Protein backbone atom coordinates (compact mmCIF):
# COMPACT_ATOMS: atom_id res chain seq x y z
CA MET A 1 -2.06 -2.49 27.24
CA ARG A 2 0.63 -3.67 24.82
CA THR A 3 -0.19 -6.83 22.88
CA ASP A 4 2.24 -9.66 22.13
CA LEU A 5 2.21 -9.86 18.33
CA ARG A 6 2.35 -13.63 18.25
CA THR A 7 -0.17 -14.51 20.94
CA GLY A 8 -2.41 -11.45 21.31
CA THR A 9 -1.65 -11.36 25.04
CA PRO A 10 -1.49 -7.91 26.69
CA THR A 11 2.08 -7.31 27.88
CA GLY A 12 2.53 -3.58 28.42
CA THR A 13 1.30 -0.14 27.51
CA SER A 14 -0.47 0.92 24.33
CA GLU A 15 2.19 3.61 23.85
CA GLU A 16 4.90 0.95 23.70
CA ALA A 17 2.87 -1.05 21.20
CA GLY A 18 2.49 1.86 18.84
CA GLY A 19 -1.21 1.17 18.42
CA GLY A 20 -0.99 -2.59 17.93
CA THR A 21 -4.07 -4.59 18.86
CA GLY A 22 -3.48 -8.23 17.92
CA ALA A 23 -6.56 -7.94 15.70
CA LEU A 24 -4.78 -9.60 12.78
CA THR A 25 -3.15 -12.48 14.67
CA GLY A 26 -3.06 -15.61 12.53
CA ARG A 27 -3.40 -13.73 9.24
CA THR A 28 -0.89 -13.27 6.43
CA ALA A 29 -0.43 -9.97 4.62
CA LEU A 30 1.48 -8.93 1.51
CA VAL A 31 2.53 -5.30 1.13
CA THR A 32 4.05 -4.43 -2.23
CA GLY A 33 6.71 -1.76 -2.00
CA GLY A 34 6.85 -2.49 1.71
CA GLY A 35 10.46 -1.57 2.34
CA ARG A 36 10.18 2.22 2.39
CA GLY A 37 7.88 5.13 3.01
CA ILE A 38 4.16 4.48 3.22
CA GLY A 39 4.67 0.79 2.45
CA ARG A 40 7.01 0.34 5.37
CA GLY A 41 4.58 2.14 7.67
CA ILE A 42 1.80 -0.20 6.56
CA ALA A 43 3.94 -3.33 6.89
CA GLU A 44 5.03 -2.42 10.41
CA ARG A 45 1.50 -1.52 11.50
CA LEU A 46 -0.05 -4.75 10.18
CA ALA A 47 2.71 -6.69 11.92
CA ARG A 48 2.02 -4.88 15.19
CA ASP A 49 -1.59 -5.98 14.83
CA GLY A 50 -0.41 -9.59 14.62
CA ALA A 51 -0.19 -10.33 10.89
CA ARG A 52 2.71 -12.16 9.33
CA VAL A 53 3.86 -9.74 6.64
CA ALA A 54 5.46 -10.36 3.27
CA VAL A 55 7.52 -7.23 2.56
CA HIS A 56 7.88 -6.92 -1.20
CA TYR A 57 10.59 -4.82 -2.81
CA GLY A 58 11.47 -4.03 -6.40
CA SER A 59 15.17 -3.16 -6.17
CA ASN A 60 16.03 -1.98 -2.65
CA GLU A 61 16.69 -5.25 -0.87
CA THR A 62 18.47 -3.49 1.97
CA ALA A 63 15.43 -1.38 2.85
CA ALA A 64 13.13 -4.41 2.77
CA LYS A 65 15.42 -6.41 5.04
CA GLU A 66 15.63 -3.45 7.43
CA THR A 67 11.83 -3.39 7.56
CA VAL A 68 11.72 -7.13 8.26
CA ALA A 69 14.36 -6.72 10.96
CA ALA A 70 12.39 -3.89 12.59
CA ILE A 71 9.23 -5.99 12.60
CA GLU A 72 11.02 -8.96 14.10
CA ALA A 73 12.74 -6.79 16.71
CA ALA A 74 9.29 -5.65 17.83
CA GLY A 75 8.18 -9.26 18.21
CA GLY A 76 6.44 -9.65 14.85
CA SER A 77 6.88 -11.98 11.91
CA ALA A 78 7.87 -10.97 8.38
CA PHE A 79 9.81 -12.02 5.31
CA ALA A 80 11.10 -10.18 2.24
CA ILE A 81 10.43 -11.03 -1.39
CA GLY A 82 12.07 -9.22 -4.29
CA VAL A 83 10.50 -8.88 -7.74
CA GLU A 84 10.73 -5.87 -10.06
CA LEU A 85 7.25 -4.85 -11.13
CA GLY A 86 6.39 -3.45 -14.55
CA ARG A 87 8.06 -6.29 -16.42
CA PRO A 88 6.50 -9.26 -18.26
CA ASP A 89 5.36 -12.02 -15.92
CA ASP A 90 6.11 -9.91 -12.85
CA ALA A 91 2.97 -11.03 -11.00
CA GLU A 92 3.71 -14.71 -11.52
CA ALA A 93 7.26 -14.19 -10.27
CA LEU A 94 5.99 -12.36 -7.19
CA TRP A 95 3.63 -15.19 -6.27
CA GLU A 96 6.30 -17.81 -6.87
CA ALA A 97 8.50 -15.99 -4.37
CA PHE A 98 5.59 -15.62 -1.93
CA ASP A 99 4.70 -19.32 -2.16
CA ARG A 100 8.14 -20.25 -0.85
CA HIS A 101 7.19 -18.68 2.49
CA ALA A 102 3.41 -18.98 2.87
CA ASP A 103 0.49 -21.09 1.70
CA GLY A 104 -2.24 -18.46 1.50
CA LEU A 105 -3.04 -14.79 1.91
CA ASP A 106 -5.56 -12.79 3.93
CA ILE A 107 -4.56 -9.17 3.23
CA LEU A 108 -3.15 -7.75 -0.01
CA VAL A 109 -1.96 -4.15 -0.03
CA ASN A 110 -1.09 -2.89 -3.52
CA ASN A 111 1.19 -0.06 -2.46
CA ALA A 112 4.16 -0.26 -4.86
CA GLY A 113 4.13 2.39 -7.52
CA ILE A 114 6.02 5.05 -9.39
CA GLY A 115 5.22 8.19 -7.42
CA THR A 116 5.47 10.81 -10.12
CA ALA A 117 5.57 11.38 -13.87
CA SER A 118 6.77 14.09 -16.23
CA PRO A 119 4.38 16.83 -17.41
CA ILE A 120 2.40 16.14 -20.58
CA GLU A 121 4.70 18.33 -22.68
CA ALA A 122 7.74 16.34 -21.57
CA ILE A 123 6.62 12.74 -21.04
CA GLY A 124 7.50 10.18 -23.70
CA GLU A 125 5.78 6.92 -24.54
CA GLN A 126 8.36 4.84 -22.71
CA GLU A 127 7.86 6.70 -19.42
CA TYR A 128 4.08 6.71 -19.88
CA ASP A 129 4.03 2.95 -20.47
CA ARG A 130 6.30 2.36 -17.50
CA VAL A 131 4.18 4.28 -15.00
CA PHE A 132 1.03 2.49 -16.15
CA ALA A 133 2.78 -0.89 -16.08
CA VAL A 134 3.84 -0.46 -12.46
CA ASN A 135 0.88 1.48 -11.08
CA VAL A 136 -2.02 -0.21 -12.90
CA LYS A 137 -1.06 -3.37 -14.77
CA ALA A 138 0.98 -4.87 -11.93
CA PRO A 139 -1.76 -4.56 -9.25
CA PHE A 140 -4.32 -5.94 -11.70
CA PHE A 141 -2.33 -9.08 -12.44
CA ILE A 142 -1.12 -9.50 -8.87
CA VAL A 143 -4.80 -9.82 -7.96
CA ARG A 144 -5.55 -11.91 -11.05
CA HIS A 145 -2.89 -14.48 -10.23
CA GLY A 146 -3.51 -14.24 -6.49
CA LEU A 147 -7.22 -15.10 -6.55
CA GLY A 148 -6.59 -18.73 -5.65
CA ARG A 149 -4.32 -17.73 -2.78
CA LEU A 150 -6.54 -15.03 -1.28
CA ARG A 151 -8.72 -16.59 1.39
CA ASP A 152 -12.45 -15.94 1.69
CA GLY A 153 -13.13 -13.05 4.03
CA GLY A 154 -9.87 -11.42 3.01
CA ARG A 155 -8.94 -7.84 2.20
CA VAL A 156 -7.57 -6.04 -0.85
CA ILE A 157 -6.42 -2.47 -0.24
CA ASN A 158 -5.12 -0.37 -3.11
CA ILE A 159 -3.07 2.73 -2.35
CA SER A 160 -4.43 5.52 -4.53
CA SER A 161 -3.77 9.27 -4.28
CA GLY A 162 -5.61 12.48 -3.61
CA LEU A 163 -4.49 13.49 -7.10
CA ALA A 164 -7.08 11.07 -8.51
CA ARG A 165 -9.74 13.55 -7.35
CA THR A 166 -8.08 16.97 -7.72
CA ALA A 167 -6.03 18.83 -10.31
CA VAL A 168 -3.88 20.63 -7.76
CA MET A 169 -0.75 19.19 -9.45
CA PRO A 170 -1.70 19.04 -13.16
CA ASP A 171 1.93 18.51 -14.15
CA LYS A 172 1.58 14.96 -12.77
CA VAL A 173 -1.34 14.10 -15.05
CA ALA A 174 -0.08 10.67 -16.14
CA TYR A 175 0.53 9.62 -12.54
CA ALA A 176 -2.92 10.88 -11.53
CA MET A 177 -4.46 8.91 -14.41
CA THR A 178 -2.93 5.69 -13.09
CA LYS A 179 -4.53 6.26 -9.70
CA GLY A 180 -7.88 6.97 -11.31
CA ALA A 181 -7.61 3.64 -13.12
CA LEU A 182 -6.71 1.92 -9.85
CA ASP A 183 -9.82 3.37 -8.24
CA VAL A 184 -12.03 1.94 -10.99
CA PHE A 185 -10.32 -1.40 -10.42
CA THR A 186 -11.18 -1.13 -6.72
CA ARG A 187 -14.82 -0.35 -7.41
CA ASP A 188 -15.43 -3.19 -9.85
CA LEU A 189 -13.29 -5.74 -8.02
CA SER A 190 -15.37 -5.20 -4.89
CA LYS A 191 -18.36 -6.60 -6.80
CA VAL A 192 -16.35 -9.50 -8.19
CA LEU A 193 -14.97 -10.58 -4.81
CA GLY A 194 -17.91 -9.58 -2.64
CA PRO A 195 -19.58 -13.01 -2.82
CA ARG A 196 -16.46 -14.44 -1.15
CA GLY A 197 -16.67 -11.92 1.69
CA ILE A 198 -13.54 -10.16 0.45
CA THR A 199 -13.57 -6.38 0.78
CA VAL A 200 -11.75 -4.13 -1.68
CA ASN A 201 -10.99 -0.48 -0.98
CA SER A 202 -8.76 2.37 -2.11
CA VAL A 203 -6.90 4.52 0.41
CA ALA A 204 -5.80 7.90 -0.94
CA PRO A 205 -2.93 9.68 0.84
CA GLY A 206 -2.16 13.34 0.40
CA ILE A 207 1.36 14.72 0.86
CA ILE A 208 3.23 12.32 3.12
CA ASP A 209 6.72 12.83 4.53
CA THR A 210 8.75 10.16 2.75
CA ASP A 211 11.89 10.05 0.64
CA ASN A 212 9.63 10.32 -2.41
CA THR A 213 8.48 13.79 -1.33
CA ALA A 214 11.84 15.01 -0.03
CA GLU A 215 12.37 17.49 -2.87
CA LEU A 216 8.86 18.90 -2.52
CA LEU A 217 9.09 19.28 1.25
CA HIS A 218 12.74 20.19 1.69
CA GLY A 219 13.82 21.47 -1.72
CA THR A 220 12.87 25.07 -0.91
CA PRO A 221 12.82 26.99 2.39
CA ASP A 222 9.02 27.20 2.40
CA GLY A 223 8.32 23.76 0.93
CA TRP A 224 7.13 22.19 4.17
CA ALA A 225 4.91 25.14 5.10
CA ARG A 226 3.32 25.24 1.66
CA ALA A 227 2.59 21.51 1.76
CA ALA A 228 1.16 21.71 5.28
CA ALA A 229 -1.14 24.55 4.23
CA ILE A 230 -2.86 22.26 1.71
CA SER A 231 -4.21 20.10 4.53
CA ALA A 232 -7.24 21.26 6.51
CA LEU A 233 -5.30 20.15 9.59
CA GLY A 234 -2.32 22.33 8.69
CA LYS A 235 0.11 19.41 8.74
CA VAL A 236 2.16 17.16 6.51
CA GLY A 237 1.14 13.53 6.92
CA SER A 238 3.32 10.66 8.10
CA PRO A 239 3.33 7.03 6.89
CA ALA A 240 1.65 6.09 10.18
CA ASP A 241 -1.32 8.33 9.33
CA VAL A 242 -2.00 6.22 6.25
CA ALA A 243 -1.05 2.91 7.87
CA ASP A 244 -3.66 3.37 10.59
CA VAL A 245 -6.41 3.74 7.97
CA VAL A 246 -5.19 0.63 6.16
CA ALA A 247 -5.09 -1.29 9.45
CA PHE A 248 -8.73 -0.42 10.10
CA LEU A 249 -9.81 -1.64 6.67
CA ALA A 250 -7.74 -4.80 7.10
CA SER A 251 -9.36 -5.62 10.44
CA ASP A 252 -12.75 -7.08 11.27
CA ALA A 253 -13.85 -3.55 12.19
CA GLY A 254 -13.67 -2.66 8.49
CA ARG A 255 -15.79 -5.60 7.36
CA TRP A 256 -18.71 -3.47 6.13
CA VAL A 257 -16.62 -1.07 4.03
CA THR A 258 -15.99 -2.14 0.45
CA GLY A 259 -15.79 -0.53 -2.96
CA SER A 260 -14.87 2.72 -1.24
CA TRP A 261 -12.38 5.49 -1.88
CA VAL A 262 -11.09 6.51 1.54
CA ASP A 263 -9.73 10.04 1.78
CA ALA A 264 -6.53 9.94 3.85
CA THR A 265 -5.28 13.34 2.72
CA GLY A 266 -5.77 15.16 6.00
CA GLY A 267 -8.52 17.25 4.46
CA SER A 268 -6.46 18.36 1.47
CA LEU A 269 -9.49 18.05 -0.82
CA THR A 270 -11.82 20.22 1.27
C-alpha cells in the first residue's frame, strides 16, 4: 500500500510510493548536499517515509529547489537552505538558516562533500585544506553546533566511502583520508551521544551513478562495464541503493545499530 507522507495513511500501491513507509512521520531531517546525486536520493527517500526535509545546498540553488519541488509534488514536505561549506563559521550560518524553518532536528545526514582530489604528486596545500574543510571540518562543527537542536533518540548518519577501506583508487588518497577521518568521528561520536539514545553511523557507497561519476562511467566506451565489474553484484549503484540504507538507519528499525561502518558498495570490497 502507498502511504500518505503527511498522515501515514495507506493510499495506494507500494510501487507508487517508491518504498515509502510513513516510518518517519513527524520527524525533521537535514541532508547536507541534498540537491543532487546521493544527497537528493536520500532527501527524497526520507521525505517519502514522512520526514520534513531540509535540503541543504552549497552553490546550486536550482538543484535544491528542484529537489524540494519533487518532494512536495509527491506529497512530502521540504525546504531549501543555502550555505557554502568549507568557510569560516559555515556551521553557524547553516544552523541560522535552518532555524528560520524548524525548531529542532531528528535526523542529520552529513552527505555534502568534495568527491575527489588530485593525486599526491599533484595536490597542493590549498586543495588539500579545502577537501578536509568540506569533508571533515564541516560535518564536525555542524554536529558541534547542532547538539542543542538534535533531539534525544535522533540519528546522525555520515556518508563515507568504500575508499576509506580499500586502495583501489590510490590517486584519490587525500579524499580517502577525509572519509577515514569521518569514520573515526562516527565511532567516537556514537559513544558521546549514546546516553541520549542518538545513534551515529557511517554509510559507505561504492561507485554510484551520479553527475560526480559521469567521467568515470561515461568518459570511455568501457567505463560503465569496468565500474560494474568491481561490484560483486556486477552493477553500478544508484542513489536509491544508498538512500534505502540510510532510511533504515534513520528509522526505528535501525535503533540498535550505532558506531557502525555500513558497507553500501554492492560488494565492491569482497
